[in-house]
Coordinates of C-alpha atoms and ligand atoms in Angstrom, one line a residue:
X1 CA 0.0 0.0 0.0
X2 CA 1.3 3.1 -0.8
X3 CA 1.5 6.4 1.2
X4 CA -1.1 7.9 -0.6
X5 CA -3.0 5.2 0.6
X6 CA -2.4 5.5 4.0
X7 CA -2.9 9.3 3.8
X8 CA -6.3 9.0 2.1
X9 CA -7.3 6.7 5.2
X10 CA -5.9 9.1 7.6
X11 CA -8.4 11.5 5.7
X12 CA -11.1 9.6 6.0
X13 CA -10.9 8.6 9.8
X14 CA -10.4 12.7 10.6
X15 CA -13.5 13.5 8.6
X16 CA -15.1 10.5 9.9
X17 CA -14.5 11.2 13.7
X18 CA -15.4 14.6 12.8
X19 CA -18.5 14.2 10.8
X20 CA -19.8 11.8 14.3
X21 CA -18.5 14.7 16.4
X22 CA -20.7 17.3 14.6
X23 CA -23.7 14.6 14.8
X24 CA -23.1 13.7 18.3
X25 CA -23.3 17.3 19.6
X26 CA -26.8 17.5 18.0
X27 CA -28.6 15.0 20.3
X28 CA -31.0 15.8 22.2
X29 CA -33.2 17.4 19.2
X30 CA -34.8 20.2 20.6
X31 CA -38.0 19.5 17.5
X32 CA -41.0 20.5 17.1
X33 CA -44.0 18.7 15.0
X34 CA -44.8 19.9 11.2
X35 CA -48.1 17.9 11.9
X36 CA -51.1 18.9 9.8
X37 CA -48.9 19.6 6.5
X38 CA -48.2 17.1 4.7
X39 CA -50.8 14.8 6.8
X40 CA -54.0 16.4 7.4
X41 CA -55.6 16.6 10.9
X42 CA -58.8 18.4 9.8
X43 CA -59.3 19.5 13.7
X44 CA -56.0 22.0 14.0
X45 CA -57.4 23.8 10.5
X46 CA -61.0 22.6 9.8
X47 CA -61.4 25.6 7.1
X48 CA -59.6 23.7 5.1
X49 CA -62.8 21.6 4.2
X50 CA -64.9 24.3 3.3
X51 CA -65.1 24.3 -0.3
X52 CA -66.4 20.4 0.2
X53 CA -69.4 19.7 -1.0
X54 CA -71.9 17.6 1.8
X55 CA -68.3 18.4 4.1
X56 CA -70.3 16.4 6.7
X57 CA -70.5 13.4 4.8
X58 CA -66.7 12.6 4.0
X59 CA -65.5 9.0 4.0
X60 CA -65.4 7.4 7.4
X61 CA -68.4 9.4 8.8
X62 CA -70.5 7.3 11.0
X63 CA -74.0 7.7 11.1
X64 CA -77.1 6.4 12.5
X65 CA -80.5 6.6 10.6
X66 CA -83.5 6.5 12.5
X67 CA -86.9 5.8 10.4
X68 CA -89.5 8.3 11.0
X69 CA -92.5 6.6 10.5
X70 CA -91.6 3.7 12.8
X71 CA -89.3 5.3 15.0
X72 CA -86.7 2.7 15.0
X73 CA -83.1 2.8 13.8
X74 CA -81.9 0.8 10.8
X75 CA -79.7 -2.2 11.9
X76 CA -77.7 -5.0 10.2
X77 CA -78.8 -7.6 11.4
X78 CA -75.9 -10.0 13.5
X79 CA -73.8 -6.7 12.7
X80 CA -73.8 -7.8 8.6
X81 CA -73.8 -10.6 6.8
X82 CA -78.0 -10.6 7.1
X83 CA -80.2 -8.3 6.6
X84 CA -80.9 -4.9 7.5
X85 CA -84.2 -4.5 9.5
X86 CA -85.8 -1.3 11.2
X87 CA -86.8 -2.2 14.8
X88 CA -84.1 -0.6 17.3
X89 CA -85.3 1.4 19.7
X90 CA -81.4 2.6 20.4
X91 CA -78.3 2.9 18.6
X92 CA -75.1 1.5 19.0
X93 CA -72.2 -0.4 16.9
X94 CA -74.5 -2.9 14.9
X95 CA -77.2 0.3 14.2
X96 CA -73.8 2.8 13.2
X97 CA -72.9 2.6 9.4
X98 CA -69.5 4.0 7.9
X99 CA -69.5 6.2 4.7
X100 CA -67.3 5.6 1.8
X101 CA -68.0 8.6 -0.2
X102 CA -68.4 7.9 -4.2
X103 CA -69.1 11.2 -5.3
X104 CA -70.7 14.4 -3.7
X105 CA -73.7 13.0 -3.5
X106 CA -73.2 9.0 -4.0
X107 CA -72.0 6.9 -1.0
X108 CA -71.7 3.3 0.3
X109 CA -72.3 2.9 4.2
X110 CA -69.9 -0.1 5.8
X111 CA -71.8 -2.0 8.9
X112 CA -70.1 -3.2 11.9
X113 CA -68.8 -6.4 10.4
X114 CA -67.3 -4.3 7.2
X115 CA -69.8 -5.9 5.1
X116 CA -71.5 -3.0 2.6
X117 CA -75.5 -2.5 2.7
X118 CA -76.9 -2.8 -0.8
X119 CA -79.9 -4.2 -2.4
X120 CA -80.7 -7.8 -3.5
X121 CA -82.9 -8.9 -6.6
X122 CA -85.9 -9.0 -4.5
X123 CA -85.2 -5.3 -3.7
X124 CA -84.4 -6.1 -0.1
X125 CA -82.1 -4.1 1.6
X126 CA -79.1 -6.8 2.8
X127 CA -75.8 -5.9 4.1
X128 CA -74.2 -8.7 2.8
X129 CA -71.3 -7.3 -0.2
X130 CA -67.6 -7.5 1.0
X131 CA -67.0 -4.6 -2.0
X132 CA -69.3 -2.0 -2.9
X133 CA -70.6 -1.7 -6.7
X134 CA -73.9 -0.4 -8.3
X135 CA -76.2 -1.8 -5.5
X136 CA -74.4 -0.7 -3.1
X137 CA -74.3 2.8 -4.4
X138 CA -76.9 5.2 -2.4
X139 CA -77.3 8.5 -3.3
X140 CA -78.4 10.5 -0.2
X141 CA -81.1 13.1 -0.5
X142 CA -81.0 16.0 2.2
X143 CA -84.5 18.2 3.4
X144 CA -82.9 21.5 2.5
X145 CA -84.3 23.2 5.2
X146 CA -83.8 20.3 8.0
X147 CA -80.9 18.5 6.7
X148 CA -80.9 16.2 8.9
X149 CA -83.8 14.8 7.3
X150 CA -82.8 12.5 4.4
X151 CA -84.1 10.2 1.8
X152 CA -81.8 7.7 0.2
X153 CA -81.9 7.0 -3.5
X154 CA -80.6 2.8 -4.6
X155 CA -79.1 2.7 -7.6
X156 CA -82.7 0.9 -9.5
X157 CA -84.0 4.8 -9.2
X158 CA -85.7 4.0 -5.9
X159 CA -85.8 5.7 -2.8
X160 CA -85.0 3.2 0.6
X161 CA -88.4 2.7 2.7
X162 CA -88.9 1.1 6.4
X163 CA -92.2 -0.6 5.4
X164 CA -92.2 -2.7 8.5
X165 CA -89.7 -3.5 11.6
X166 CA -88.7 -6.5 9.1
X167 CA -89.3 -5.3 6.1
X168 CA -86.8 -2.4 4.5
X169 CA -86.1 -2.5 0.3
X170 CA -85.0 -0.3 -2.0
X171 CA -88.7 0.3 -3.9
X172 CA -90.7 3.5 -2.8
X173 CA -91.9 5.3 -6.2
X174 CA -92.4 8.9 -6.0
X175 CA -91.9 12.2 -4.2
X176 CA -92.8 13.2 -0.6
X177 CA -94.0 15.8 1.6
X178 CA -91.3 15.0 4.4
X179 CA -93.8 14.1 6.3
X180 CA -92.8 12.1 9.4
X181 CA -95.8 9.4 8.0
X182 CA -93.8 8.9 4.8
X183 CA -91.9 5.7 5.0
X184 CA -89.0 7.2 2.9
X185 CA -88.0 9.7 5.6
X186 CA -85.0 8.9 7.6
X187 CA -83.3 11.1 10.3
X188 CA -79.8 11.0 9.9
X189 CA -77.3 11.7 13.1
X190 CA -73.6 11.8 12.9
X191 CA -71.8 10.0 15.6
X192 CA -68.4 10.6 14.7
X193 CA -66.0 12.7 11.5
X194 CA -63.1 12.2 10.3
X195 CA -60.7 14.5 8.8
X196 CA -57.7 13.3 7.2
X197 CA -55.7 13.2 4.2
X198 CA -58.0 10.8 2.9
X199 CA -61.4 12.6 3.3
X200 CA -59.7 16.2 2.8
X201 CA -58.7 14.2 -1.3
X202 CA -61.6 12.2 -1.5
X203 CA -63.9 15.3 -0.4
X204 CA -62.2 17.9 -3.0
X205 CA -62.2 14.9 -5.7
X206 CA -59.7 14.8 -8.2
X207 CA -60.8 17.8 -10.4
X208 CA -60.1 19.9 -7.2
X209 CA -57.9 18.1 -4.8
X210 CA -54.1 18.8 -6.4
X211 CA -54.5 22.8 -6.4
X212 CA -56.1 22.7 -2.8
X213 CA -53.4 20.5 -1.2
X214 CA -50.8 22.2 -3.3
X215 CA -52.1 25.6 -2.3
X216 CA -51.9 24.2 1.6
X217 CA -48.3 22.9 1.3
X218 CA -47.2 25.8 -0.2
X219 CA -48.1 28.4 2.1
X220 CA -48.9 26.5 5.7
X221 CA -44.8 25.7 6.4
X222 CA -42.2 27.9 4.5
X223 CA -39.0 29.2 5.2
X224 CA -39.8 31.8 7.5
X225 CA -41.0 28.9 9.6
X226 CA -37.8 27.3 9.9
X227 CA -35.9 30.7 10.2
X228 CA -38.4 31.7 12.8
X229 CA -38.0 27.8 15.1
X230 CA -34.3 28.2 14.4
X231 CA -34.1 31.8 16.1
X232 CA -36.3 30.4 18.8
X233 CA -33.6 27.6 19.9
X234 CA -35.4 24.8 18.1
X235 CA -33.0 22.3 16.4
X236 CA -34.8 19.5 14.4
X237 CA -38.3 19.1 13.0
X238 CA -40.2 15.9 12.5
X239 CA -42.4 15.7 9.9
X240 CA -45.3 13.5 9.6
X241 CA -46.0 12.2 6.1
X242 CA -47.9 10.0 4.6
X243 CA -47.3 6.2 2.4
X244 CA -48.7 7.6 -0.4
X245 CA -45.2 10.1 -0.6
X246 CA -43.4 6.7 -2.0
X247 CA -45.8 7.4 -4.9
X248 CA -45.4 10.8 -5.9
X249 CA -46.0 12.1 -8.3
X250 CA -49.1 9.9 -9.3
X251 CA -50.1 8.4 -5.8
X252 CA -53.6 5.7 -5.2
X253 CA -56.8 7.5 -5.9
X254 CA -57.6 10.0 -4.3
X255 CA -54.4 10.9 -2.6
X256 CA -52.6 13.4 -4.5
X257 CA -49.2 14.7 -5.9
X258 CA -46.8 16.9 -4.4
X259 CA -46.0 15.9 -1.0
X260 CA -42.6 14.9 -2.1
X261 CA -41.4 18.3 -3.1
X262 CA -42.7 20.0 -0.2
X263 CA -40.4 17.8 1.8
X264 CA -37.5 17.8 -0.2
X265 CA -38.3 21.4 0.3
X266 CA -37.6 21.4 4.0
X267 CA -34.5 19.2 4.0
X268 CA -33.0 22.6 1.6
X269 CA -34.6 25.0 4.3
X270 CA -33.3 22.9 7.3
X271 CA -30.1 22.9 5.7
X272 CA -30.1 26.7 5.3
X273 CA -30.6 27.4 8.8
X274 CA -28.2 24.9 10.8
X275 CA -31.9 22.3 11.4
X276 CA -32.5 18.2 11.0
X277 CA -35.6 16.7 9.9
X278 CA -36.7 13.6 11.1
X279 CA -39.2 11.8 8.6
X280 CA -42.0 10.4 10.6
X281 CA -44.2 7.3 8.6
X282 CA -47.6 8.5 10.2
X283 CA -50.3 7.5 7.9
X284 CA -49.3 3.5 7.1
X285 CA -51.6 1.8 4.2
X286 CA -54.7 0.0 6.1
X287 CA -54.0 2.1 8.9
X288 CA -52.0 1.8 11.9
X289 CA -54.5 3.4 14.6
X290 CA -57.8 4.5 13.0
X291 CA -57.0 8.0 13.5
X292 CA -57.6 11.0 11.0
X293 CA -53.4 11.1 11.1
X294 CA -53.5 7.4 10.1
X295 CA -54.8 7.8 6.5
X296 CA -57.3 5.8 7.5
X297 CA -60.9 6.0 5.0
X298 CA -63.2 4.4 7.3
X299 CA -61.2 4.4 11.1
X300 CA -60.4 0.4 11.1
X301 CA -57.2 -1.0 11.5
X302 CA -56.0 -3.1 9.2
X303 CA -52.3 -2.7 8.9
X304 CA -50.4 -6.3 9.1
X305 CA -48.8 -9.0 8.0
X306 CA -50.0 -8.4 4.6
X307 CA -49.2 -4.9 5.0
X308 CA -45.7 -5.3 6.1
X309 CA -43.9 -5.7 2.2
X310 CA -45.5 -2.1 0.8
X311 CA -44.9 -0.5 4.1
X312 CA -41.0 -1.6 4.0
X313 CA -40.7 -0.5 0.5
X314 CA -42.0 3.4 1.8
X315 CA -39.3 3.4 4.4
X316 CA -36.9 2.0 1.4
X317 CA -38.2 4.9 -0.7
X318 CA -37.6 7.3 2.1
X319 CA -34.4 5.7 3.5
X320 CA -32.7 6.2 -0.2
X321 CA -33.8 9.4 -1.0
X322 CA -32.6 10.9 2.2
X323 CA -30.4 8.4 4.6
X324 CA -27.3 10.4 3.3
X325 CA -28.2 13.6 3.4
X326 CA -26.6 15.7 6.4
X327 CA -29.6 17.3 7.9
X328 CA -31.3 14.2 8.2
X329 CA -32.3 13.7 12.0
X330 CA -33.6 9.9 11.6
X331 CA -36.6 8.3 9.8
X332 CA -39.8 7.0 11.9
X333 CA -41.1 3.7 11.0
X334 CA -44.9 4.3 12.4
X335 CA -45.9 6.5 14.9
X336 CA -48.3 5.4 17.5
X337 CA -50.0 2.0 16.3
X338 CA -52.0 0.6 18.4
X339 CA -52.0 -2.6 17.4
X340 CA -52.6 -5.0 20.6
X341 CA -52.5 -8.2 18.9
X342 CA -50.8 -7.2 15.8
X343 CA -47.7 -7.1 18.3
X344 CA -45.6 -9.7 16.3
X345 CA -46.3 -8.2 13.1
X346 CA -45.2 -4.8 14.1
X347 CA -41.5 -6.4 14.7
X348 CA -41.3 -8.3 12.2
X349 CA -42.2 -5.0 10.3
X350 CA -39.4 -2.9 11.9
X351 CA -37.0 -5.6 11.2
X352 CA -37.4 -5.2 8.0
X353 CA -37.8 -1.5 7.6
X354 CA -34.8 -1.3 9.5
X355 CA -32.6 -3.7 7.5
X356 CA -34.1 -1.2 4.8
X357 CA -32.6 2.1 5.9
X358 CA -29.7 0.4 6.7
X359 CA -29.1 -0.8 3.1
X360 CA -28.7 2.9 2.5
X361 CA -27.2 4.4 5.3
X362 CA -25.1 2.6 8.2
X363 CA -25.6 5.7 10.0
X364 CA -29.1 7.4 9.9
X365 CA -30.9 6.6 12.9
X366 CA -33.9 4.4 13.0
X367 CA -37.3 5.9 15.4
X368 CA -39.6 3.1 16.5
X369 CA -42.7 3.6 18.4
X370 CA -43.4 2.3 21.9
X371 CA -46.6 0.8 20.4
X372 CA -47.8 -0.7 24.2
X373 CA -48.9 1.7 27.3
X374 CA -46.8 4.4 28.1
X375 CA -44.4 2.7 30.8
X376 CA -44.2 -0.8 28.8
X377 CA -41.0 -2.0 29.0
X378 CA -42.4 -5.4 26.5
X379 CA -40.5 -4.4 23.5
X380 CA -37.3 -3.2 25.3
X381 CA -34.6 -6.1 24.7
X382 CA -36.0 -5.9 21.4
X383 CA -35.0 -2.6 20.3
X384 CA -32.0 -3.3 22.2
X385 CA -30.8 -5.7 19.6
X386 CA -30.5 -3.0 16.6
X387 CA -27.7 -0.6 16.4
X388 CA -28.9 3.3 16.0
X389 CA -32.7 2.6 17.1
X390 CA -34.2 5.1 19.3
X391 CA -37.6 4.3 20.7
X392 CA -40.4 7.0 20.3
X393 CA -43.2 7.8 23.1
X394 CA -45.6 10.3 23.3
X395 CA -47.0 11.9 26.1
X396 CA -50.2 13.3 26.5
X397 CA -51.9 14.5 29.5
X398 CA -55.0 14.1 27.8
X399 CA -57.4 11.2 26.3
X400 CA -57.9 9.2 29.2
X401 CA -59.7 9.6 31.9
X402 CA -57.0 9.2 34.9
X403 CA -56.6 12.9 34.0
X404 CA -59.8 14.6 33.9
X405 CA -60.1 15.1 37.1
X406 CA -56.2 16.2 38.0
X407 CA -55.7 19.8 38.8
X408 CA -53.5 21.9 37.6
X409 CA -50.4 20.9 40.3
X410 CA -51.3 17.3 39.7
X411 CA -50.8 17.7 36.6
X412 CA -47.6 19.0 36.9
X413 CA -46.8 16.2 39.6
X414 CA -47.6 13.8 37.6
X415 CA -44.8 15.2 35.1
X416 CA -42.0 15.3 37.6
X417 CA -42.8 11.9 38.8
X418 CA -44.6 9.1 36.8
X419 CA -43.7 10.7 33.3
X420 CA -39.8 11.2 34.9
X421 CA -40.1 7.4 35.7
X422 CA -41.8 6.2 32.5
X423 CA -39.2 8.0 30.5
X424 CA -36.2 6.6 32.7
X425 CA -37.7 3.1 31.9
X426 CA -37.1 3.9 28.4
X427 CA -33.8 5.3 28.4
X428 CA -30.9 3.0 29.0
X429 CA -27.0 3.1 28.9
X430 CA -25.8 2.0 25.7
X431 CA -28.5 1.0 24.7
X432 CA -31.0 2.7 22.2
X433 CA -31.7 6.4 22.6
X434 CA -35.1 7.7 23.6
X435 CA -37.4 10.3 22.3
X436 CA -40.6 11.9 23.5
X437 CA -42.0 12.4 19.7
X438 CA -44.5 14.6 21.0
X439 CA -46.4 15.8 23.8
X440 CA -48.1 19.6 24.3
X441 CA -48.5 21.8 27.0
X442 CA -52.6 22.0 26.2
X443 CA -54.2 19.5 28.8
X444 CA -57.2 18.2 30.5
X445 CA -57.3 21.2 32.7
X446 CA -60.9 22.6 32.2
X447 CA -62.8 25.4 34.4
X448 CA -65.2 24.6 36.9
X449 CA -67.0 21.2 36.2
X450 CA -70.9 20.2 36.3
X451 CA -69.5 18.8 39.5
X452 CA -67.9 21.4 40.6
X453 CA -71.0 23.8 40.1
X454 CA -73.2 21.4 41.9
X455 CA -70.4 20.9 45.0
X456 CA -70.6 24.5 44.9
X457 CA -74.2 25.1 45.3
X458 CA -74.4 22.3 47.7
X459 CA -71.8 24.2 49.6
X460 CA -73.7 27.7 49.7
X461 CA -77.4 26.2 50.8
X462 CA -75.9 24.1 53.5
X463 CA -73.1 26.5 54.5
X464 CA -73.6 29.7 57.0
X465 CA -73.9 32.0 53.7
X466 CA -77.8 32.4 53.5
X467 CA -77.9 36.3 52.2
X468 CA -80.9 37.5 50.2
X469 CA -79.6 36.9 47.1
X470 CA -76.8 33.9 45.6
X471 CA -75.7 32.1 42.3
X472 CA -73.8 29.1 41.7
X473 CA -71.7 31.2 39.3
X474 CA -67.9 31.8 40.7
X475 CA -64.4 33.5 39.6
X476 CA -63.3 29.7 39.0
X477 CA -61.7 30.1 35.5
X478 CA -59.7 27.8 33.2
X479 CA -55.8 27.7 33.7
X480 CA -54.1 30.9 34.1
X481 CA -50.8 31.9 31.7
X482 CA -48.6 31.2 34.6
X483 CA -50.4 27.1 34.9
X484 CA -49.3 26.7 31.5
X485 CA -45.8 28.0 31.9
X486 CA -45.0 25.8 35.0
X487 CA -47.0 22.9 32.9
X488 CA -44.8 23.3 29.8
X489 CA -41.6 24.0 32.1
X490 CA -42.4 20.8 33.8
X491 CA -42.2 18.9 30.8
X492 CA -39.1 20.8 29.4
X493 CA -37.3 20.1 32.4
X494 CA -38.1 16.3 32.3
X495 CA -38.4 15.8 28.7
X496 CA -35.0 17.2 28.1
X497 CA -33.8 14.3 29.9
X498 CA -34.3 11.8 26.8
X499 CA -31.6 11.5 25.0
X500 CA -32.2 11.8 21.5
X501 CA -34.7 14.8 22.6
X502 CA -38.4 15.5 22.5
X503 CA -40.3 17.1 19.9
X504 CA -43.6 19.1 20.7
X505 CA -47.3 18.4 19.0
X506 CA -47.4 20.3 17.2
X507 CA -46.3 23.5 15.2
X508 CA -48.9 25.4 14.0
X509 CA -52.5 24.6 15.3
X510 CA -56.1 27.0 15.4
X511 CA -55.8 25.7 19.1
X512 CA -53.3 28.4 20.6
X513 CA -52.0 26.0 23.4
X514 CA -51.2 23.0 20.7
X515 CA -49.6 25.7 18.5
X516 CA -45.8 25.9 19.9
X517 CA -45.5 29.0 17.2
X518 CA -48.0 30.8 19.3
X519 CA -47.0 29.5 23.0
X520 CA -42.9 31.1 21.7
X521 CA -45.1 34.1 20.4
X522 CA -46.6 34.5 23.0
X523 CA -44.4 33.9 25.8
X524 CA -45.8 30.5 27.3
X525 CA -42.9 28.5 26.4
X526 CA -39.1 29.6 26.2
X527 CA -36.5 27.4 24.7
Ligands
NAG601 C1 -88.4 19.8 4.7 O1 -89.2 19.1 5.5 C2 -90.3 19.9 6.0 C3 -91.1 19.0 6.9 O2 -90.3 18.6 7.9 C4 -91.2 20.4 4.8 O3 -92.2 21.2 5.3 C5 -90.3 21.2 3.8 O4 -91.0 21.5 2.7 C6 -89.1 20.4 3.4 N1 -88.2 21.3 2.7 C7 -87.6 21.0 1.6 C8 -86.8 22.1 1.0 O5 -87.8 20.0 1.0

């Protein structure tokens, strides 16, 4: 070997020991979530579904309809595979159908056992199709003036009836008066939206959905936002995105387009002002959680083993387009399934997925979710046995109900000590790095409950305050500024203790206590 040899080695290992120097001192990521931009989350901008058409009825509404005439709901019958009747008095899961949305005005409506509600040749309304087609195809009338009051149009050119309890077909000729008598009528009520990337595409349709979502990822995250987090001490942003990215430009029906640029967008603006990104899998094809952030059409969970080959071939996508680029921060392989059962899938998933990113990069770290409660340790030996993993958990004082009834110090409590210990479970010596990948300073804190109104009351009559004149209404307020600044502190504090950092839910939000932008703004939260 000659001594140009051993001087371009000598080069290497300098830059080399350099290069992890530089990317050591990074860690922990100060982040903060681009959520809602390249993944919609209807809830943090719901304006952005105003120019739908019938915006209620988006895929993955669930809706109950209630025959006026009889008074009963409409039910499949053993929760599908039979047929649909009209003779429940109440409504729950077996009497709750799922839209897929056809067209503005077209729809499909998915019973409890996934089966579709169509017509047979006898007219009889039977829930029996696995996929929708023509019979299956309603088109749903709304009383303009009470739109909750519908009629529902089969695809023969008939309008639904509830003749009897056991009797409901696709044959009533003719108009109506809306009368309650008519058997035609049906009250409609929504039980639950969603509000993702899927109904935002599917809702525009394809004539209107590229300019709308190009419109939104061109102006919701630009350069002044990273220029803005960087001033602010922020290092690192993760951004959600979506399976269908692996397939820009010309992604599945109805997703669209676009997504890909807008990413490879931030990677240049994260470059240009000293940030990482960390790429975040959120929405996973069949749906990881159910949630509007899952991609999910209709809110089931179907992501697994059949899953696991297209979902490794995103992270592949992902892995080669950016595993070498220097501000990458890591790649997430699928934030927050809840998958129970699914448990062995999941690993077999992120053995793969990781083998994937590794096939382009021996470096780029590798983010995998906790996917159990919040202080599992189940999975722990198993992350342990890949090299540059970091495990991802969120925390939320919020959706569950061990927290509605926590004050504002117990809250804050419960920061410093089970959230300390949860996250102390999760971060080990030598072994893989931990991340809180989000959490948010907004909370279950509320004002005064129903309960607290009545102790109240309760407390006047029976107390020594009989005056002339009393009310049950009191200076109790929500949380003050200073609540949420020892709340978020809290968290800072503790949080900063993972060590490949924390990233906060979310960026921008029409909720000012979710919106990190406006908590910096306006003084809340200091970095
Ligand atoms: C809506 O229903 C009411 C009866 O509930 C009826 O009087 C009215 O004409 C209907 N409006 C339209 C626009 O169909």
């Amino acid at each position: 070997m000659g001594s140009q040899n051993y001087l371009s080695i000598l080069m290497a290992l300098f830059l080399c020991s350099c290069y992890s120097h530089t990317s050591a001192q990074n860690l922990p990521y100060k982040a903060v979530n681009l959520g809602n931009w390249l993944v919609t989350e209807g809830w943090m901008k719901p304006s952005l579904f105003d120019g739908i058409v019938n915006k209620d009825l988006l895929d993955g509404t669930q809706v109950q309809l209630k025959s006026t005439k009889l008074q009963k709901f409409l039910v499949a019958e053993n929760g599908g595979g039979d047929n649909v009747l009209a003779n429940r008095d109440s409504a729950s899961g077996w009497e709750t159908f799922r839209i897929w949305r056809v067209s503005d005005s077209t729809f499909n409506f998915r019973v409890f056992s996934k089966q579709f509600i169509g017509f047979d040749s006898g007219n009889k309304l039977v829930a029996t199709s696995n996929s929708p087609s023509n019979p299956e195809t309603f088109q749903i009338i709304k009383n303009r003036s009470d739109p909750n009051k519908i009629r529902i149009k089969a695809s023969n050119g008939l309008f639904l009836q509830a003749k009897s309890e056991t009797v409901v077909s696709a044959d009533y000729h003719g108009p109506t008066n809306w009368e309650d008598n008519d058997p035609s009528v049906f009250l409609m009520t929504i039980v639950k939206t969603l509000q993702g990337e899927y109904q935002i595409t599917n809702g525009y349709g394809p004539q209107r959905a590229p300019q709308v979502m190009q419109d939104h990822w061109n102006t919701y995250i630009t350069e002044e936002d990273f220029k803005f987090m960087s001033a602010n001490g922020l290092t690192a942003v993760r951004i959600p995105v979506g399976w269908w990215i692996a397939h820009d430009p010309n992604p599945p029906k109805p997703f669209v387009g676009g997504s890909l640029a807008a990413l490879d967008s931030a990677f240049t603006w994260a470059q240009n002002h000293g940030m990482k990104v960390i790429v975040d899998l959120h929405a996973v094809q069949g749906s990881q959680n159910g949630n509007d952030h899952s991609g999910a059409r209709d809110g089931y969970t179907e992501w697994g083993d059949s899953y696991i080959p297209d979902t490794v071939a995103v992270i592949d996508f992902l892995a080669q387009r950016y595993g070498n680029k220097p501000s990458l921060g890591g790649i997430g392989l699928m934030s927050g399934p809840t998958l129970g059962p699914n448990l062995d899938s999941l690993k077999k998933y992120y053995q793969q997925a990781h083998a994937a990113v590794r096939k382009h990069s021996e470096t780029a770290y590798v983010i995998m979710s906790n996917p159990l409660d919040h202080g599992s340790k189940e999975l722990l030996s198993f992350f342990g046995g890949f090299n540059r993993v970091v495990i991802d958990v969120h925390y939320y004082n919020l959706y569950s109900d061990e927290f509605n009834n926590m004050n504002v110090q117990q809250n804050i409590d419960y920061i410093y000590n089970q959230r300390a210990s949860d996250l102390s479970g999760v971060t080990t010596t030598n072994g893989p790095l931990s991340f809180v990948g989000e959490w948010t300073a907004e909370w279950a804190v509320r004002g005064a409950s129903t309960e607290d109104y009545q102790r109240f009351a309760k407390c006047v009559i029976y107390g020594d305050y009989m005056t002339g004149e009393w009310t049950a209404e009191w200076a109790v307020r929500g949380p003050s500024m200073e609540d949420y600044q020892r709340f978020a502190k809290a968290q800072l504090e503790v949080y900063s203790r993972a060590t490949f950092g924390w990233a906060y839910w979310v960026y921008k939000c029409q909720d000012d206590h979710w919106s990190l932008k406006w908590m910096i703004e306006n003084g809340y939260i200091k970095l």
